[in-house]
GROMACS .gro file of C-alpha atoms in nm:
model
  240
    1UNK     CA    1   0.000   0.000   0.000
    2UNK     CA    2   0.285   0.237   0.084
    3UNK     CA    3   0.456   0.152  -0.245
    4UNK     CA    4   0.137   0.238  -0.433
    5UNK     CA    5   0.111   0.562  -0.237
    6UNK     CA    6   0.465   0.662  -0.331
    7UNK     CA    7   0.400   0.573  -0.693
    8UNK     CA    8   0.083   0.783  -0.695
    9UNK     CA    9   0.264   1.080  -0.543
   10UNK     CA   10   0.547   1.040  -0.794
   11UNK     CA   11   0.307   1.037  -1.090
   12UNK     CA   12   0.122   1.341  -0.957
   13UNK     CA   13   0.448   1.531  -0.908
   14UNK     CA   14   0.558   1.443  -1.262
   15UNK     CA   15   0.225   1.571  -1.393
   16UNK     CA   16   0.270   1.891  -1.190
   17UNK     CA   17   0.613   1.940  -1.346
   18UNK     CA   18   0.484   1.878  -1.700
   19UNK     CA   19   0.189   2.114  -1.646
   20UNK     CA   20   0.413   2.386  -1.506
   21UNK     CA   21   0.664   2.353  -1.788
   22UNK     CA   22   0.395   2.350  -2.056
   23UNK     CA   23   0.208   2.648  -1.913
   24UNK     CA   24   0.531   2.845  -1.876
   25UNK     CA   25   0.626   2.771  -2.237
   26UNK     CA   26   0.277   2.872  -2.352
   27UNK     CA   27   0.294   3.201  -2.160
   28UNK     CA   28   0.635   3.289  -2.305
   29UNK     CA   29   0.524   3.203  -2.659
   30UNK     CA   30   0.749   3.313  -2.948
   31UNK     CA   31   1.000   3.469  -2.709
   32UNK     CA   32   1.092   3.113  -2.618
   33UNK     CA   33   1.074   2.951  -2.961
   34UNK     CA   34   1.260   3.237  -3.131
   35UNK     CA   35   1.446   3.404  -2.842
   36UNK     CA   36   1.677   3.613  -3.059
   37UNK     CA   37   1.383   3.779  -3.235
   38UNK     CA   38   1.137   3.852  -2.955
   39UNK     CA   39   1.144   4.022  -2.616
   40UNK     CA   40   0.939   3.907  -2.318
   41UNK     CA   41   0.689   4.179  -2.234
   42UNK     CA   42   0.546   4.484  -2.402
   43UNK     CA   43   0.802   4.742  -2.508
   44UNK     CA   44   0.531   5.009  -2.469
   45UNK     CA   45   0.521   4.953  -2.091
   46UNK     CA   46   0.753   5.203  -1.918
   47UNK     CA   47   0.911   4.935  -1.697
   48UNK     CA   48   0.975   4.670  -1.961
   49UNK     CA   49   1.292   4.775  -2.141
   50UNK     CA   50   1.450   4.918  -1.826
   51UNK     CA   51   1.406   4.583  -1.651
   52UNK     CA   52   1.558   4.399  -1.947
   53UNK     CA   53   1.852   4.639  -1.925
   54UNK     CA   54   1.879   4.584  -1.549
   55UNK     CA   55   1.898   4.204  -1.581
   56UNK     CA   56   2.180   4.227  -1.834
   57UNK     CA   57   2.363   4.506  -1.648
   58UNK     CA   58   2.364   4.322  -1.314
   59UNK     CA   59   2.476   4.000  -1.484
   60UNK     CA   60   2.757   4.178  -1.670
   61UNK     CA   61   2.875   4.358  -1.357
   62UNK     CA   62   2.866   4.040  -1.148
   63UNK     CA   63   3.049   3.840  -1.416
   64UNK     CA   64   3.328   4.100  -1.429
   65UNK     CA   65   3.335   4.135  -1.046
   66UNK     CA   66   3.247   4.506  -1.062
   67UNK     CA   67   3.038   4.701  -0.815
   68UNK     CA   68   2.669   4.737  -0.886
   69UNK     CA   69   2.540   4.969  -0.616
   70UNK     CA   70   2.560   5.279  -0.835
   71UNK     CA   71   2.542   5.361  -1.204
   72UNK     CA   72   2.647   5.710  -1.310
   73UNK     CA   73   2.500   5.675  -1.659
   74UNK     CA   74   2.148   5.594  -1.539
   75UNK     CA   75   1.957   5.920  -1.477
   76UNK     CA   76   2.269   6.109  -1.585
   77UNK     CA   77   2.428   6.323  -1.449
   78UNK     CA   78   2.310   6.232  -1.097
   79UNK     CA   79   2.311   5.856  -1.134
   80UNK     CA   80   2.104   5.597  -0.953
   81UNK     CA   81   2.124   5.281  -0.745
   82UNK     CA   82   1.949   5.050  -0.995
   83UNK     CA   83   1.987   4.727  -0.798
   84UNK     CA   84   1.801   4.874  -0.502
   85UNK     CA   85   1.558   5.087  -0.702
   86UNK     CA   86   1.465   4.814  -0.949
   87UNK     CA   87   1.498   4.492  -0.747
   88UNK     CA   88   1.805   4.409  -0.948
   89UNK     CA   89   1.915   4.112  -0.739
   90UNK     CA   90   1.713   3.902  -0.986
   91UNK     CA   91   2.004   3.955  -1.222
   92UNK     CA   92   2.217   3.725  -1.006
   93UNK     CA   93   1.974   3.436  -1.056
   94UNK     CA   94   1.970   3.520  -1.427
   95UNK     CA   95   2.352   3.529  -1.449
   96UNK     CA   96   2.416   3.160  -1.544
   97UNK     CA   97   2.174   3.191  -1.836
   98UNK     CA   98   2.331   3.519  -1.943
   99UNK     CA   99   2.677   3.363  -1.949
  100UNK     CA  100   2.557   3.086  -2.181
  101UNK     CA  101   2.315   3.264  -2.415
  102UNK     CA  102   2.357   3.638  -2.355
  103UNK     CA  103   2.082   3.895  -2.379
  104UNK     CA  104   1.807   3.873  -2.505
  105UNK     CA  105   1.809   3.496  -2.568
  106UNK     CA  106   1.883   3.414  -2.204
  107UNK     CA  107   1.576   3.594  -2.067
  108UNK     CA  108   1.299   3.357  -2.183
  109UNK     CA  109   1.510   3.054  -2.095
  110UNK     CA  110   1.562   3.190  -1.744
  111UNK     CA  111   1.193   3.271  -1.711
  112UNK     CA  112   1.097   2.923  -1.829
  113UNK     CA  113   1.286   2.777  -1.533
  114UNK     CA  114   1.157   3.039  -1.287
  115UNK     CA  115   0.793   2.994  -1.392
  116UNK     CA  116   0.818   2.615  -1.389
  117UNK     CA  117   0.948   2.637  -1.034
  118UNK     CA  118   0.655   2.866  -0.948
  119UNK     CA  119   0.420   2.590  -1.063
  120UNK     CA  120   0.600   2.335  -0.848
  121UNK     CA  121   0.593   2.581  -0.558
  122UNK     CA  122   0.217   2.607  -0.595
  123UNK     CA  123   0.190   2.228  -0.598
  124UNK     CA  124   0.406   2.204  -0.284
  125UNK     CA  125   0.193   2.466  -0.108
  126UNK     CA  126  -0.127   2.280  -0.192
  127UNK     CA  127   0.019   1.955  -0.060
  128UNK     CA  128   0.140   2.126   0.257
  129UNK     CA  129  -0.208   2.272   0.308
  130UNK     CA  130  -0.354   1.922   0.305
  131UNK     CA  131  -0.461   1.866  -0.057
  132UNK     CA  132  -0.423   1.518  -0.197
  133UNK     CA  133  -0.174   1.470  -0.487
  134UNK     CA  134  -0.444   1.500  -0.755
  135UNK     CA  135  -0.631   1.799  -0.613
  136UNK     CA  136  -0.297   1.980  -0.572
  137UNK     CA  137  -0.260   1.975  -0.953
  138UNK     CA  138  -0.499   2.272  -0.966
  139UNK     CA  139  -0.236   2.501  -0.816
  140UNK     CA  140   0.029   2.497  -1.093
  141UNK     CA  141  -0.225   2.644  -1.335
  142UNK     CA  142  -0.295   2.927  -1.091
  143UNK     CA  143   0.065   3.002  -0.999
  144UNK     CA  144   0.212   2.984  -1.351
  145UNK     CA  145  -0.057   3.136  -1.571
  146UNK     CA  146  -0.247   3.364  -1.333
  147UNK     CA  147  -0.347   3.713  -1.458
  148UNK     CA  148  -0.109   3.860  -1.200
  149UNK     CA  149   0.196   3.669  -1.326
  150UNK     CA  150   0.113   3.733  -1.692
  151UNK     CA  151   0.061   4.101  -1.617
  152UNK     CA  152   0.399   4.126  -1.447
  153UNK     CA  153   0.563   3.951  -1.742
  154UNK     CA  154   0.399   4.198  -1.977
  155UNK     CA  155   0.544   4.482  -1.773
  156UNK     CA  156   0.888   4.320  -1.768
  157UNK     CA  157   0.883   4.304  -1.389
  158UNK     CA  158   1.055   3.968  -1.368
  159UNK     CA  159   1.122   3.979  -0.993
  160UNK     CA  160   0.747   4.008  -0.931
  161UNK     CA  161   0.662   3.736  -1.183
  162UNK     CA  162   0.891   3.490  -1.004
  163UNK     CA  163   0.670   3.373  -0.718
  164UNK     CA  164   0.853   3.042  -0.661
  165UNK     CA  165   1.057   3.145  -0.352
  166UNK     CA  166   0.752   3.279  -0.170
  167UNK     CA  167   0.546   2.970  -0.256
  168UNK     CA  168   0.815   2.728  -0.141
  169UNK     CA  169   0.863   2.925   0.181
  170UNK     CA  170   0.488   2.918   0.247
  171UNK     CA  171   0.482   2.541   0.194
  172UNK     CA  172   0.782   2.492   0.423
  173UNK     CA  173   0.616   2.704   0.693
  174UNK     CA  174   0.304   2.489   0.690
  175UNK     CA  175   0.519   2.177   0.710
  176UNK     CA  176   0.705   2.332   1.002
  177UNK     CA  177   0.379   2.404   1.185
  178UNK     CA  178   0.263   2.047   1.121
  179UNK     CA  179   0.586   1.889   1.249
  180UNK     CA  180   0.808   2.141   1.429
  181UNK     CA  181   1.181   2.071   1.433
  182UNK     CA  182   1.501   2.273   1.427
  183UNK     CA  183   1.589   2.134   1.084
  184UNK     CA  184   1.259   2.246   0.934
  185UNK     CA  185   1.295   2.584   1.105
  186UNK     CA  186   1.636   2.629   0.941
  187UNK     CA  187   1.492   2.532   0.601
  188UNK     CA  188   1.205   2.782   0.637
  189UNK     CA  189   1.444   3.055   0.748
  190UNK     CA  190   1.666   2.988   0.446
  191UNK     CA  191   1.372   3.002   0.206
  192UNK     CA  192   1.240   3.325   0.359
  193UNK     CA  193   1.587   3.482   0.337
  194UNK     CA  194   1.613   3.369  -0.026
  195UNK     CA  195   1.268   3.516  -0.097
  196UNK     CA  196   1.357   3.846   0.070
  197UNK     CA  197   1.690   3.876  -0.111
  198UNK     CA  198   1.538   3.844  -0.457
  199UNK     CA  199   1.231   4.059  -0.389
  200UNK     CA  200   1.197   4.230  -0.054
  201UNK     CA  201   0.820   4.277  -0.077
  202UNK     CA  202   0.767   3.903  -0.116
  203UNK     CA  203   0.978   3.854   0.194
  204UNK     CA  204   0.746   4.093   0.376
  205UNK     CA  205   0.443   3.903   0.245
  206UNK     CA  206   0.605   3.583   0.371
  207UNK     CA  207   0.639   3.731   0.718
  208UNK     CA  208   0.271   3.833   0.711
  209UNK     CA  209   0.166   3.484   0.602
  210UNK     CA  210   0.386   3.320   0.865
  211UNK     CA  211   0.250   3.547   1.137
  212UNK     CA  212  -0.111   3.478   1.048
  213UNK     CA  213  -0.050   3.103   1.041
  214UNK     CA  214   0.115   3.118   1.385
  215UNK     CA  215  -0.187   3.306   1.518
  216UNK     CA  216  -0.417   3.040   1.372
  217UNK     CA  217  -0.219   2.747   1.510
  218UNK     CA  218  -0.091   2.914   1.828
  219UNK     CA  219   0.274   2.996   1.889
  220UNK     CA  220   0.303   2.707   2.135
  221UNK     CA  221   0.266   2.474   1.836
  222UNK     CA  222   0.620   2.564   1.735
  223UNK     CA  223   0.772   2.604   2.078
  224UNK     CA  224   1.030   2.853   2.197
  225UNK     CA  225   1.335   2.658   2.075
  226UNK     CA  226   1.209   2.620   1.718
  227UNK     CA  227   1.101   2.986   1.704
  228UNK     CA  228   1.443   3.097   1.825
  229UNK     CA  229   1.615   2.882   1.562
  230UNK     CA  230   1.397   3.031   1.289
  231UNK     CA  231   1.431   3.396   1.392
  232UNK     CA  232   1.805   3.374   1.462
  233UNK     CA  233   1.878   3.191   1.136
  234UNK     CA  234   1.669   3.427   0.923
  235UNK     CA  235   1.819   3.736   1.088
  236UNK     CA  236   2.174   3.608   1.036
  237UNK     CA  237   2.113   3.530   0.669
  238UNK     CA  238   1.922   3.844   0.569
  239UNK     CA  239   2.094   4.092   0.802
  240UNK     CA  240   2.395   4.169   0.577
   0.00000   0.00000   0.00000
């Protein structure tokens, strides 16, 4: 019976992966099939081209080990801090793709991976919330191809379109509440720090979600030791 259960979960996870990948490819459309000839997003949106530029600029600066806190050419002659102003840390996740394919071909390939992971994050969240493997297959469709995600892609706001870190943190938090342990607390803290690093607002939303869930379950569910491990680990990782 347990073998059949594992097989069922494995098949459902494989279906979740295929759904997420297919929906991501469908959303990206010709930008994925002909990446050198199309840009992801609408060039008429005021944020689109600047975010494309920011991805490539951060990747180029990181690859050449140059500073990226200030750019004197952006908003010349005063300059700007584009990484902070535009959530440019996403360019570090994009970097491996940029090194292989360069801009613009690397962008849809990077987004294909990010959006597929968002689908799997939605599946993980549904499972953590108590859905069975088959019911949880509804979530990838919502997390990959939702109007919100497609709208952010159209605007070129790739850090907002990448919801995977927040979804995986939310799933890990529910698992932590279900079975508290120091190891799970460390995993949740790492995922929340990762979420916050790549888009600070999603980190804030994660804190709100975690707080509400603790209120629902009661803080004693976690216990003082597990809470201390989580808060200390998260603070140490995100503090710098």
